[in-house]
Coordinates of C-alpha atoms in Angstrom, one line a residue:
X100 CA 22.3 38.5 21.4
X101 CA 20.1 36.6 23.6
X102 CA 18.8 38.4 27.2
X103 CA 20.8 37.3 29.9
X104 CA 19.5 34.8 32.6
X105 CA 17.8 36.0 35.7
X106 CA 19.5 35.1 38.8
X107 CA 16.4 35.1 40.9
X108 CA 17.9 38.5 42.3
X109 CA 16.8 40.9 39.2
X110 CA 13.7 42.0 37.9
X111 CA 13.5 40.4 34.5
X112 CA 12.3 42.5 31.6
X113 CA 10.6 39.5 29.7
X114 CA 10.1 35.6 29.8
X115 CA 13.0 34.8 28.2
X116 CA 14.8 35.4 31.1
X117 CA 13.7 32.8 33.6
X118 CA 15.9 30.9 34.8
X119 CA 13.6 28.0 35.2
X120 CA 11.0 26.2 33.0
X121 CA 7.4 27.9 33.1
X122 CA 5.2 26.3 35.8
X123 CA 2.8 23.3 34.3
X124 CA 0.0 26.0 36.1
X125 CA 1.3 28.6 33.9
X126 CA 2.1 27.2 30.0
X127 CA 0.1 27.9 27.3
X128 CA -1.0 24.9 25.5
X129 CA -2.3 24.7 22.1
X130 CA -6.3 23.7 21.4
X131 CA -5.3 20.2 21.3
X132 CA -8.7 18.5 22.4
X133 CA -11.0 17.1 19.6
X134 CA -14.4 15.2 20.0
X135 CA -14.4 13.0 17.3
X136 CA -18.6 12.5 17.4
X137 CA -21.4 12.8 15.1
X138 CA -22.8 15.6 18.3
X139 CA -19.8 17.3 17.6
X140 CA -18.9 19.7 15.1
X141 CA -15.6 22.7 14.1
X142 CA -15.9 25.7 12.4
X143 CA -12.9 28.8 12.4
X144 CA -15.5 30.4 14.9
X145 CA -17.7 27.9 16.5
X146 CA -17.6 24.5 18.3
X147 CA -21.3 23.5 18.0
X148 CA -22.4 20.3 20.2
X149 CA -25.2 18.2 20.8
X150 CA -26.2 17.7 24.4
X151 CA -29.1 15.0 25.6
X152 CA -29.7 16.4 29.2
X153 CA -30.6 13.3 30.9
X154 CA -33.0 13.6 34.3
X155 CA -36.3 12.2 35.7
X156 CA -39.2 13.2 36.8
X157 CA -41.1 12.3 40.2
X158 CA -44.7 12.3 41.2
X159 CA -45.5 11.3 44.5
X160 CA -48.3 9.5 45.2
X161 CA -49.8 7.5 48.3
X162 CA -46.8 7.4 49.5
X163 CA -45.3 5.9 46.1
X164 CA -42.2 7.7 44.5
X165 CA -43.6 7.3 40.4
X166 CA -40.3 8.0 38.5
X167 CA -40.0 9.0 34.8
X168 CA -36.8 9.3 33.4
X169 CA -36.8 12.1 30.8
X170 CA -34.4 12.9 28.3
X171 CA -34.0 16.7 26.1
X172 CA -32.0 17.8 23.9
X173 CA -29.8 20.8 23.5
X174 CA -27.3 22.4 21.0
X175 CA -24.5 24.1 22.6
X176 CA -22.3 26.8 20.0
X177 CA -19.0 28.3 22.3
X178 CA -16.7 31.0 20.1
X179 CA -13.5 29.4 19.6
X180 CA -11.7 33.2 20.0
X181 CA -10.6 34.4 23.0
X182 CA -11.4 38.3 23.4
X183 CA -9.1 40.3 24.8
X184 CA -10.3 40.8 28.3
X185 CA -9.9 43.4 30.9
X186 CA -10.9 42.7 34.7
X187 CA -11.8 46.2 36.7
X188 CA -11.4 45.6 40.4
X189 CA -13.8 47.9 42.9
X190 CA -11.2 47.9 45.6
X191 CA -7.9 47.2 43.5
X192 CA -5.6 48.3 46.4
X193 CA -6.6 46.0 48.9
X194 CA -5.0 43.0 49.8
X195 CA -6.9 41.0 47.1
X196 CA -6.2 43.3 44.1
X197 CA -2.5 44.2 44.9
X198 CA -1.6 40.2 45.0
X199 CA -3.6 39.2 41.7
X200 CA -1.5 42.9 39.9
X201 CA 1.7 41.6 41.5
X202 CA 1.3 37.8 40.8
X203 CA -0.3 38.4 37.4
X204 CA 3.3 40.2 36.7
X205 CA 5.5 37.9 38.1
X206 CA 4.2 35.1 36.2
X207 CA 3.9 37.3 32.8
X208 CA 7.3 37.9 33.6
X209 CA 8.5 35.1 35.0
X210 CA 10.0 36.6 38.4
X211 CA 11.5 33.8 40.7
X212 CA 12.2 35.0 44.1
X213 CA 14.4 33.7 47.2
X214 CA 12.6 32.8 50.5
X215 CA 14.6 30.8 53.4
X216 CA 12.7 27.7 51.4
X217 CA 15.1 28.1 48.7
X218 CA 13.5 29.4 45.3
X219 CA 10.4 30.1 44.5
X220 CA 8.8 30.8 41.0
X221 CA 5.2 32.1 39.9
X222 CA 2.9 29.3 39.3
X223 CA -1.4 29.7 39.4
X224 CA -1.6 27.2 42.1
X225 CA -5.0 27.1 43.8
X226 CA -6.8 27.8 41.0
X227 CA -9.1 25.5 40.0
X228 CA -9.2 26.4 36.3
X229 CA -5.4 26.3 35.8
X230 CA -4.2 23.7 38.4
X231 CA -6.8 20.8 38.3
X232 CA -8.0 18.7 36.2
X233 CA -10.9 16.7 34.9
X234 CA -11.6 13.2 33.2
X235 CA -12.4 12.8 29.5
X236 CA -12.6 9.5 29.2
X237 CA -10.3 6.2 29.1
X238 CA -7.8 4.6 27.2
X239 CA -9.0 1.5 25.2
X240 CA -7.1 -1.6 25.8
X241 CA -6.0 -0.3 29.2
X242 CA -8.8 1.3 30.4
X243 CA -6.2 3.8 31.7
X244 CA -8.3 7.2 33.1
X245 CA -7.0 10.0 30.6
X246 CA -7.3 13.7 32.5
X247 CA -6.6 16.9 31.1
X248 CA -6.3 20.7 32.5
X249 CA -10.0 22.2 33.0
X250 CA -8.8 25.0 31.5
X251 CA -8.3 23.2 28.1
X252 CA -11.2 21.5 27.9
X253 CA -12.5 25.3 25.7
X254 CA -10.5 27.9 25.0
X255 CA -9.8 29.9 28.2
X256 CA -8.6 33.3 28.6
X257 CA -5.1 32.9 29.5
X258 CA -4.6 34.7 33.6
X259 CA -1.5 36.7 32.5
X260 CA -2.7 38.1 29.3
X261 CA -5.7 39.8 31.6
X262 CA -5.5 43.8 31.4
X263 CA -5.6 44.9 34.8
X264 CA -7.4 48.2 36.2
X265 CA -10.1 49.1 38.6
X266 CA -10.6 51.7 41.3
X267 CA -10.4 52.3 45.4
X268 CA -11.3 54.6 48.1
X269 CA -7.5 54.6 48.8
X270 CA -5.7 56.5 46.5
X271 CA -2.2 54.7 47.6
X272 CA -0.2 53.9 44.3
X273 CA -0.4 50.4 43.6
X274 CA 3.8 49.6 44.9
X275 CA 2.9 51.1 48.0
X276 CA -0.6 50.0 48.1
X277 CA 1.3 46.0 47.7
X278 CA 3.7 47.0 50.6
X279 CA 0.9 48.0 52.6
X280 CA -0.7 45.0 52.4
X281 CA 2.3 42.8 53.6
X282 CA 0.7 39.5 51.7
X283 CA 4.2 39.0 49.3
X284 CA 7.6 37.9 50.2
X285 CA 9.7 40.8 50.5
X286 CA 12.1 39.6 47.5
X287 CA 8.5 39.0 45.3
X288 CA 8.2 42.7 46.1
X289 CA 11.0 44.4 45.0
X290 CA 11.4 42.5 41.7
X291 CA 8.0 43.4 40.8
X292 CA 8.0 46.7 42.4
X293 CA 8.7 48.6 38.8
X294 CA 5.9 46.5 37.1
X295 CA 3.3 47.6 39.9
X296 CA 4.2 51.1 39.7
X297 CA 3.5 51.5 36.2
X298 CA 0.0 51.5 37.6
X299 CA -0.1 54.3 39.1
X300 CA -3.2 54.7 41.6
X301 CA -6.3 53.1 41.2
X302 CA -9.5 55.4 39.7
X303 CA -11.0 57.4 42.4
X304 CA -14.4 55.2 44.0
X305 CA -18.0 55.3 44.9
X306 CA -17.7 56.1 49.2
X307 CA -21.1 55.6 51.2
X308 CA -19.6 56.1 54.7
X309 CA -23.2 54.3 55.8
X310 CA -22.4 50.9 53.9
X311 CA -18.9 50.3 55.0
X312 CA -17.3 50.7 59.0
X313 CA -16.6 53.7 60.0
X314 CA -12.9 52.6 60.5
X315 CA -12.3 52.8 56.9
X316 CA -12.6 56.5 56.5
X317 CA -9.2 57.3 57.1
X318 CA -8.5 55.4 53.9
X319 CA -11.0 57.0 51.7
X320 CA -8.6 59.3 50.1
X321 CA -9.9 59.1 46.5
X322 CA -13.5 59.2 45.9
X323 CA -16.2 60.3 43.1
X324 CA -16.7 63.8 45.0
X325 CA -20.3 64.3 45.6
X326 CA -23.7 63.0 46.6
X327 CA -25.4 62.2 43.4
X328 CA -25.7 58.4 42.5
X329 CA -27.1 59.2 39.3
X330 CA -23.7 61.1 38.5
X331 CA -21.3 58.5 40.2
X332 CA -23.5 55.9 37.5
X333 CA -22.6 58.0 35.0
X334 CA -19.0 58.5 35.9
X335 CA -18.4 54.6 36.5
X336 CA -19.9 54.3 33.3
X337 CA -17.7 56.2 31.7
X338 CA -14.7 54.9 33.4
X339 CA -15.6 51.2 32.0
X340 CA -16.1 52.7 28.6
X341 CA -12.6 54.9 28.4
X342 CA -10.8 51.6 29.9
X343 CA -12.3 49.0 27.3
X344 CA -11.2 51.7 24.6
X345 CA -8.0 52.7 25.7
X346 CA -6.6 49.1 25.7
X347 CA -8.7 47.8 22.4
X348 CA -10.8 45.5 24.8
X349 CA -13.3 42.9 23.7
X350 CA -14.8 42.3 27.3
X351 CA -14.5 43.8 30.5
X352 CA -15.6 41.9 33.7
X353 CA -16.0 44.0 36.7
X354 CA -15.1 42.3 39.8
X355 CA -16.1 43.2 43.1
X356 CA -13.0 42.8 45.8
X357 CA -13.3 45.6 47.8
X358 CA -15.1 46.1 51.6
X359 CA -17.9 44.2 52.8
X360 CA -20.7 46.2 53.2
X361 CA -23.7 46.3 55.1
X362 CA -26.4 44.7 53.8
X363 CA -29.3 47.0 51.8
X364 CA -32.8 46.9 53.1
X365 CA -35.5 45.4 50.2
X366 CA -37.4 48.4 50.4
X367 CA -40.7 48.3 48.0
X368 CA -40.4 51.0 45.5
X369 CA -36.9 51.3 45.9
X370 CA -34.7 48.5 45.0
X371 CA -37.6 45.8 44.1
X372 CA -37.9 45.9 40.0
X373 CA -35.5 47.5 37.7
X374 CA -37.3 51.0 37.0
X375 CA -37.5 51.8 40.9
X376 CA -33.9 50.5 41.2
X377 CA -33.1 53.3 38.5
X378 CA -35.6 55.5 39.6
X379 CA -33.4 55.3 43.4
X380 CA -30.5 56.0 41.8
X381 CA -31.5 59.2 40.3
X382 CA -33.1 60.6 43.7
X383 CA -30.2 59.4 45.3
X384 CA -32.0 57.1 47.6
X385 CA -30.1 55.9 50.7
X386 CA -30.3 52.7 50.4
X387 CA -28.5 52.4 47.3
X388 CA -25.1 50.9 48.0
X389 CA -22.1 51.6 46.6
X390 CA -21.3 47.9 45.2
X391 CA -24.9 47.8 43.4
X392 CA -24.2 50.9 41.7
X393 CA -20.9 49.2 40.0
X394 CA -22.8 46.3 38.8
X395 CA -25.8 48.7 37.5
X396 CA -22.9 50.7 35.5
X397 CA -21.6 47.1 34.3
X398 CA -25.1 45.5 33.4
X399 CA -25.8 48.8 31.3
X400 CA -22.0 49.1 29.7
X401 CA -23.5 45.5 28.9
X402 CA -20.2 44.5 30.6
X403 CA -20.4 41.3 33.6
X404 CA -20.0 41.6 37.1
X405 CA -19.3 39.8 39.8
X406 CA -19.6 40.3 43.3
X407 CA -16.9 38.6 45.8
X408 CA -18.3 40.2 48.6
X409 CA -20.8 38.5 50.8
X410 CA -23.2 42.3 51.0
X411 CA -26.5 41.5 49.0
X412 CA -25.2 43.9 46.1
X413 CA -28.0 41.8 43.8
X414 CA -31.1 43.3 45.4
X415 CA -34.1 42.5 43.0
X416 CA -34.2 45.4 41.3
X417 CA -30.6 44.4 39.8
X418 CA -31.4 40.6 38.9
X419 CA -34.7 42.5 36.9
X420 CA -32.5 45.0 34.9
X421 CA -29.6 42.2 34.1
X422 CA -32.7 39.8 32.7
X423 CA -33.9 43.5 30.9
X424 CA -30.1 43.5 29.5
X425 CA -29.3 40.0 29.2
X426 CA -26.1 40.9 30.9
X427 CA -24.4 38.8 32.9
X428 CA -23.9 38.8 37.1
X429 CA -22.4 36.1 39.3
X430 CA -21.3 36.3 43.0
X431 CA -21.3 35.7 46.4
X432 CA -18.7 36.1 48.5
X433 CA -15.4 34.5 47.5
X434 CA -15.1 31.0 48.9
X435 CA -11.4 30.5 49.9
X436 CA -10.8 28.2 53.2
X437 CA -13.4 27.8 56.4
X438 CA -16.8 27.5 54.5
X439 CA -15.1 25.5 51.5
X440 CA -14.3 22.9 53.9
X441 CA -17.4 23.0 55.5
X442 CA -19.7 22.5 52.2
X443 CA -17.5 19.8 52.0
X444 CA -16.9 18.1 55.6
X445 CA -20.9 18.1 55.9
X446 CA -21.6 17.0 53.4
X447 CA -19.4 14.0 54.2
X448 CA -21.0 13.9 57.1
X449 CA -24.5 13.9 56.4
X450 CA -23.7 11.2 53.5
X451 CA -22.7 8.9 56.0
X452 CA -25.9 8.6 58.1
X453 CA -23.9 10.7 60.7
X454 CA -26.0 13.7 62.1
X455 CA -24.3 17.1 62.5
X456 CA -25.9 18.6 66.2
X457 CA -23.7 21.5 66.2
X458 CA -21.2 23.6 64.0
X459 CA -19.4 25.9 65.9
X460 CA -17.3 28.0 63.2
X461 CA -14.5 30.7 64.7
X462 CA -12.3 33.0 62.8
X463 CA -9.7 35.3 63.5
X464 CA -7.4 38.0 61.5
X465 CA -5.4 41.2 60.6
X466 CA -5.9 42.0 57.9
X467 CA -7.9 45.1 56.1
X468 CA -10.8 42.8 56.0
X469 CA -10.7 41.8 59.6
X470 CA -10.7 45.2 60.5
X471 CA -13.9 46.4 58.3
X472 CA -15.6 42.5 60.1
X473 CA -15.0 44.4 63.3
X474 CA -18.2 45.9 62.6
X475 CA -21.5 44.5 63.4
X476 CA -23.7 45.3 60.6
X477 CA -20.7 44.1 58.1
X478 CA -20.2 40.8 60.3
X479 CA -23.6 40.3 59.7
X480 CA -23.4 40.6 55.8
X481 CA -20.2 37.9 56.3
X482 CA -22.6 35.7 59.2
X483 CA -25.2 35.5 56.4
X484 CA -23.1 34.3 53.9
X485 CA -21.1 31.5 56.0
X486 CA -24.2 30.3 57.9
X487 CA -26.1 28.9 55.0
X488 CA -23.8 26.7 53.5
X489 CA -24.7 23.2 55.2
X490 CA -28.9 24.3 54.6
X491 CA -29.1 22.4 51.5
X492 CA -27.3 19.2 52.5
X493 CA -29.6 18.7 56.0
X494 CA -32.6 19.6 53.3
X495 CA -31.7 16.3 51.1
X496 CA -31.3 14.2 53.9
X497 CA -35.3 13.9 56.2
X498 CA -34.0 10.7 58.0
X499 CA -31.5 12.4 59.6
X500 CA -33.6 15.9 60.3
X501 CA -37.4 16.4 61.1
X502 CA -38.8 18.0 58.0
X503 CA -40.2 21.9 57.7
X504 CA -43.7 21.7 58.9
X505 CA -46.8 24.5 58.8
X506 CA -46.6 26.4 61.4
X507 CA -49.7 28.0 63.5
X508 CA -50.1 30.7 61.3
X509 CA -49.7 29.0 58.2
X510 CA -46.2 29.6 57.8
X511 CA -43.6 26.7 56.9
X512 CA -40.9 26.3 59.9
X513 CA -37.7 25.7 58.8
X514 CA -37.4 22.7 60.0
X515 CA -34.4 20.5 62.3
X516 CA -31.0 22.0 61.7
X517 CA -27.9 21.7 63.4
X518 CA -27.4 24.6 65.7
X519 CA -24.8 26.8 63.5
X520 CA -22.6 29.9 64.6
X521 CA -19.6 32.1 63.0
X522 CA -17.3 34.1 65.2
X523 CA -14.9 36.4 63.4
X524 CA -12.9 38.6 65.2
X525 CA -9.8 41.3 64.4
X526 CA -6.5 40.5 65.2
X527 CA -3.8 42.6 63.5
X528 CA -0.7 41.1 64.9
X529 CA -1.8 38.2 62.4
X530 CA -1.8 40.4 59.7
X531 CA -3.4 38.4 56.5
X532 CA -2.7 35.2 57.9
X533 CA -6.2 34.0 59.3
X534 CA -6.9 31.1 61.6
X535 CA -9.8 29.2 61.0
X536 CA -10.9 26.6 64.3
X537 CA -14.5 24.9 63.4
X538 CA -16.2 22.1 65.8
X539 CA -18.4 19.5 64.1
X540 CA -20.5 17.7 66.7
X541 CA -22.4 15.2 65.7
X542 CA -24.8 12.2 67.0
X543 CA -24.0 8.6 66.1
X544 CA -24.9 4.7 66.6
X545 CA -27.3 4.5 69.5
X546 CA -27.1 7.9 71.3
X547 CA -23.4 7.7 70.9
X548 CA -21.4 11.3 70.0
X549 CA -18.4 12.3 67.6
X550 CA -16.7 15.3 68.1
X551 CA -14.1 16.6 64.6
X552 CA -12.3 19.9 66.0
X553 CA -10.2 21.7 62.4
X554 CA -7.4 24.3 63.0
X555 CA -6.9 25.9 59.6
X556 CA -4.2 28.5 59.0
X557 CA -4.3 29.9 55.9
X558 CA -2.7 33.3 53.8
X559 CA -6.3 34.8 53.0
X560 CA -5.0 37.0 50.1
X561 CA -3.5 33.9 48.3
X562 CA -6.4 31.1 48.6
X563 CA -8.9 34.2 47.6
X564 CA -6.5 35.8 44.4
X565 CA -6.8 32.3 42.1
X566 CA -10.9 32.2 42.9
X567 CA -10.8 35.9 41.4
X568 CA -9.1 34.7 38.2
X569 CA -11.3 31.8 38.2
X570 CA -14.1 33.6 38.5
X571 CA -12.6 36.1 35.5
X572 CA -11.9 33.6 33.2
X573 CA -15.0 31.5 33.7
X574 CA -17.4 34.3 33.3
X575 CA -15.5 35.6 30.3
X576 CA -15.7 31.9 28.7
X577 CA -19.8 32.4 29.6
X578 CA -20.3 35.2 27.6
X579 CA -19.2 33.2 24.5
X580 CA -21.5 30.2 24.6
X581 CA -25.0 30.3 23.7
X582 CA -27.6 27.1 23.3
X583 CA -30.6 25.9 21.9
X584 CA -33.7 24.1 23.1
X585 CA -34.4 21.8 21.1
X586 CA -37.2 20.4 22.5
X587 CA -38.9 23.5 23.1
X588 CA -38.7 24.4 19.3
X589 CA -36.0 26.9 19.9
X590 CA -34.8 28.1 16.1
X591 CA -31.9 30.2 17.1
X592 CA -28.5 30.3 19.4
X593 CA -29.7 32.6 22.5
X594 CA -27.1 33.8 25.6
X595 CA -27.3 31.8 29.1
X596 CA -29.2 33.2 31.5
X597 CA -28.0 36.3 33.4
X598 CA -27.1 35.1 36.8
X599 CA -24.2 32.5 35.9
X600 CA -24.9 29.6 38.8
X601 CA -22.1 27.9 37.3
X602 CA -19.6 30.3 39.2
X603 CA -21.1 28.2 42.6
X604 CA -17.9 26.2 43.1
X605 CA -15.8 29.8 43.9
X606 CA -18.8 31.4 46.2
X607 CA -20.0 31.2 49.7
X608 CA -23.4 32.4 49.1
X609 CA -23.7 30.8 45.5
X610 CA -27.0 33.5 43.5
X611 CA -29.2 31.4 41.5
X612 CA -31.7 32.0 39.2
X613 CA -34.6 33.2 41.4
X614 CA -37.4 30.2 42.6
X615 CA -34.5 27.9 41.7
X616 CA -32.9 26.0 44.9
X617 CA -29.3 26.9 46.2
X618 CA -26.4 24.3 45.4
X619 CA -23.8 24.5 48.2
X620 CA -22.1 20.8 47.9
X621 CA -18.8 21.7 46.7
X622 CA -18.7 17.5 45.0
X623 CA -22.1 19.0 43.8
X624 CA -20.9 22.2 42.6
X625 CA -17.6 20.5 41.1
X626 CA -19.3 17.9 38.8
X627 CA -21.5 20.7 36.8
X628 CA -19.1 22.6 36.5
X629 CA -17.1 19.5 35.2
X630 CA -20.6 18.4 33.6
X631 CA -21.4 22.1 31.7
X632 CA -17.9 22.0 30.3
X633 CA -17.8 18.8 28.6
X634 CA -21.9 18.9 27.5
X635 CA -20.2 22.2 24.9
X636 CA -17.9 19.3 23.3
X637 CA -20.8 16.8 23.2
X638 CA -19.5 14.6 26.1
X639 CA -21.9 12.8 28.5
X640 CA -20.8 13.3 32.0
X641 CA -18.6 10.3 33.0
X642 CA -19.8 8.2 35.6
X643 CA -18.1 6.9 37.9
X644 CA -19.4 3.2 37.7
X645 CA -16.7 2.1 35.9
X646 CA -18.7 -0.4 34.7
X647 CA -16.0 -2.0 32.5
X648 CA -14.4 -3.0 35.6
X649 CA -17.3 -4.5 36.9
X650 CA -18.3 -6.9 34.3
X651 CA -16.5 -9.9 32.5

């Protein structure tokens, strides 16, 4: 006897009793793409492509631009299994971590819930692996532009078959903790309240009262007990380890979704190389914050992290032991509303010949996160990481902006940039529903002025929940691809580099591989992502001339 239907009203006990068809965000879909190509070849295991990574090099001479265009080639081998994959949450009973638990439910168990809207059902709207899409090509004959899901362009980690776990400071069980957090509808809540409380409370946490407000003590309920950072290493350490056995994992990524902290001072002999980082650890220096000892226990568990805080968690010291490990980090700072517009409403600008004099960025909210803001040294982590989103756009554009020139005492100014400030401030009457008001003034023909005011309202916890999935899923789908350079005479498949740039598109503060230059275009940003993607099926990039619409 078939389950009976959910009315919208019950708490179903499995996805056979929805009472409406699975969100298009939300199916599962089989493998259906296929490169038919010569560059492209299908094992059981492996889908092994050929990749000519077209660029050009430019020597400037007298004042003449000598262009070469160059061309190498690469081999690109992605597993086609999909791992089962655990994400651990530093801060899974905050606003973030309770809304990915609760939505990750309701759409595994397909909960539809009553608003005054009228009905509402689980869906992975706003995430950019699950609900956009990306261009593979053209119909012939028509020339009609064929798109398909990003997430099927390689086998994906689907977001509800994610096993969920992760610590807090807060020792609030996770039904309460969701309550607490007021992001849900109220009817949401209560259907998925049994589900939630399965979990129990989070694992106790790493608490440095020094790294995060002081306003957050009275939270910090459930922490490591002691002062020894080598022993909270080992104990995180083991936490990873008895998680990834306990549920027969293949990967765990640890995500980063707790407080911002403070950033840590580059101290030399402390945090600079990987052996004083570790060295630090074991003396229990001060300066070792909480959030870099999580991604030190994930680098060594040979597990990824990735940091959606905008704290420097990746002091040198770290980026040197995940090289050391070839284990994979990614971060910073979870780009959700204000500075995603702005990486891409400056750019726009700036593209146009229109010159940017002044951004003027304000913020207000009351949620959790507000309140930790309220203090300076963790707005200045948060100023850091919104401030330098429009540096590399002025940077590409010297007709608009007087170039960096040496100083008096050798040093290199930075050179003209628009005058740039962030204002966040704590509101709790607005709970997690932040107000974003930006000012774009800019000069234009002849002296002339433009002034672009924004008001963004946005629910903070919901725009930021799908970039942690993203960010999941993506780095999961890194650790299974390797490459080969050819031209460099490389014989065998090797990992990507540690510090996956590619998660850019999700990040305010994107970490690159060091002496490489910082991408924050979000077109920029989109397209290698886009690019990266299709280059492990042996696709070239499509361009964008068209050029059979051009021509006879």
């Amino acid at each position: 006897m078939s389950a009976p239907s959910s009315s919208g009203y019950n708490t179903p006990d499995s996805e056979l009793e929805s009472i409406l068809p699975i969100h298009p965000t939300a199916v599962r879909r089989p493998e259906y793409i296929k490169v038919n190509s010569e560059n492209t070849t299908y094992t059981d295991e492996n889908i092994t492509s050929k990749y000519f990574y077209r660029g050009a090099d430019v020597v400037i001479s007298d004042g003449q631009f000598n262009v070469t265009p160059t061309v190498k080639p690469f081999e690109f081998q992605t597993a086609r299994k999909v791992g089962k994959t655990g994400l651990m949450m530093i801060g899974m009973g905050g606003n973030n971590g309770t809304t990915l638990c609760a939505t990750i439910l309701a759409n595994k168990h397909q909960i539809c819930w009553h608003t005054k809207e009228g009905l509402q059902q689980p869906n992975y709207i706003g995430s950019v692996l699950r609900a956009s899409t990306v261009r593979i090509g053209s119909e012939p004959g028509t020339a009609k532009e064929i798109y398909v899901p990003l997430c099927d362009v390689l086998p994906m980690v689907h977001p509800s078959d994610l096993v969920l776990g992760g610590w807090d400071i807060s020792g609030v069980p996770m039904d309460k903790a969701m309550e607490r957090a007021r992001v849900l509808d109220y009817d949401l809540q209560r259907q998925v309240k049994p589900h939630m409380a399965l979990f129990g409370s989070p694992l106790p946490s790493i608490y440095y009262p020094d790294f995060i407000a002081a306003n957050q003590e009275a939270r910090a309920d459930n922490v490591v007990p002691g002062a020894d950072k080598q022993v909270h290493l080992e104990h995180i350490r083991a936490d990873i380890r008895r998680f990834k056995e306990q549920n027969d994992l293949d990967r765990v990524v640890v995500f980063w979704t707790a407080n911002t902290e403070r950033y840590s001072d580059i101290i030399p002999g402390v945090n600079d190389t990987a052996d004083n980082l570790l060295a630090s650890i074991r003396s229990s220096h001060f300066e070792v914050s909480p959030s870099t000892l999580f991604a030190v226990a994930a680098i060594l568990e040979g597990e990824p992290f990735v940091n959606g805080a905008p704290q420097n968690t990746f002091v040198p010291g770290v980026i040197d032991l995940a090289e050391r490990h070839k284990s994979f980090i990614g971060g910073d700072d979870l780009k959700s509303g204000q500075t995603k517009l702005k990486s891409v409403l400056a750019e726009f600008l700036v593209n146009a010949g229109i010159k940017p004099l002044s951004i003027a960025s304000y913020n207000h909210l009351g949620n959790n996160d507000g309140h930790n803001l309220s203090a300076e040294r963790q707005f200045k982590s948060k100023e850091i990481s919104k401030s330098s989103v429009v540096d590399d756009m002025v940077d590409a554009n010297r007709l608009l902006y007087k170039p960096p020139v040496p100083g008096t005492k050798g040093k290199v100014t930075k050179g003209e940039h628009p005058d740039h400030i962030v204002v966040i401030k704590y509101v709790p009457a607005v709970g997690d529903s932040k107000r974003a008001i930006d000012e774009y003034y800019s000069e234009i023909f002849c002296g002339g002025r433009q002034t672009i005011n924004i008001f963004n309202e946005c629910e903070d916890s919901l725009l930021a929940t799908p970039l942690i999935l993203d960010l999941t899923i993506l780095t999961e789908l890194l650790t299974r691809i390797n490459y080969r350079d050819v031209s460099a005479g490389q014989a065998d498949f090797a990992p990507l580099y540690p510090v996956l740039s590619l998660l850019s598109y999700m990040c305010k503060a994107p970490l690159v591989k060091p002496g490489t230059d910082v991408v924050n275009s979000l077109g920029r940003q989109r397209n290698a992502l886009d690019a990266f993607l299709k280059a492990c099926l042996g696709l070239e990039s499509n361009s964008d001339l068209l050029l059979e619409t051009r021509i006879w």
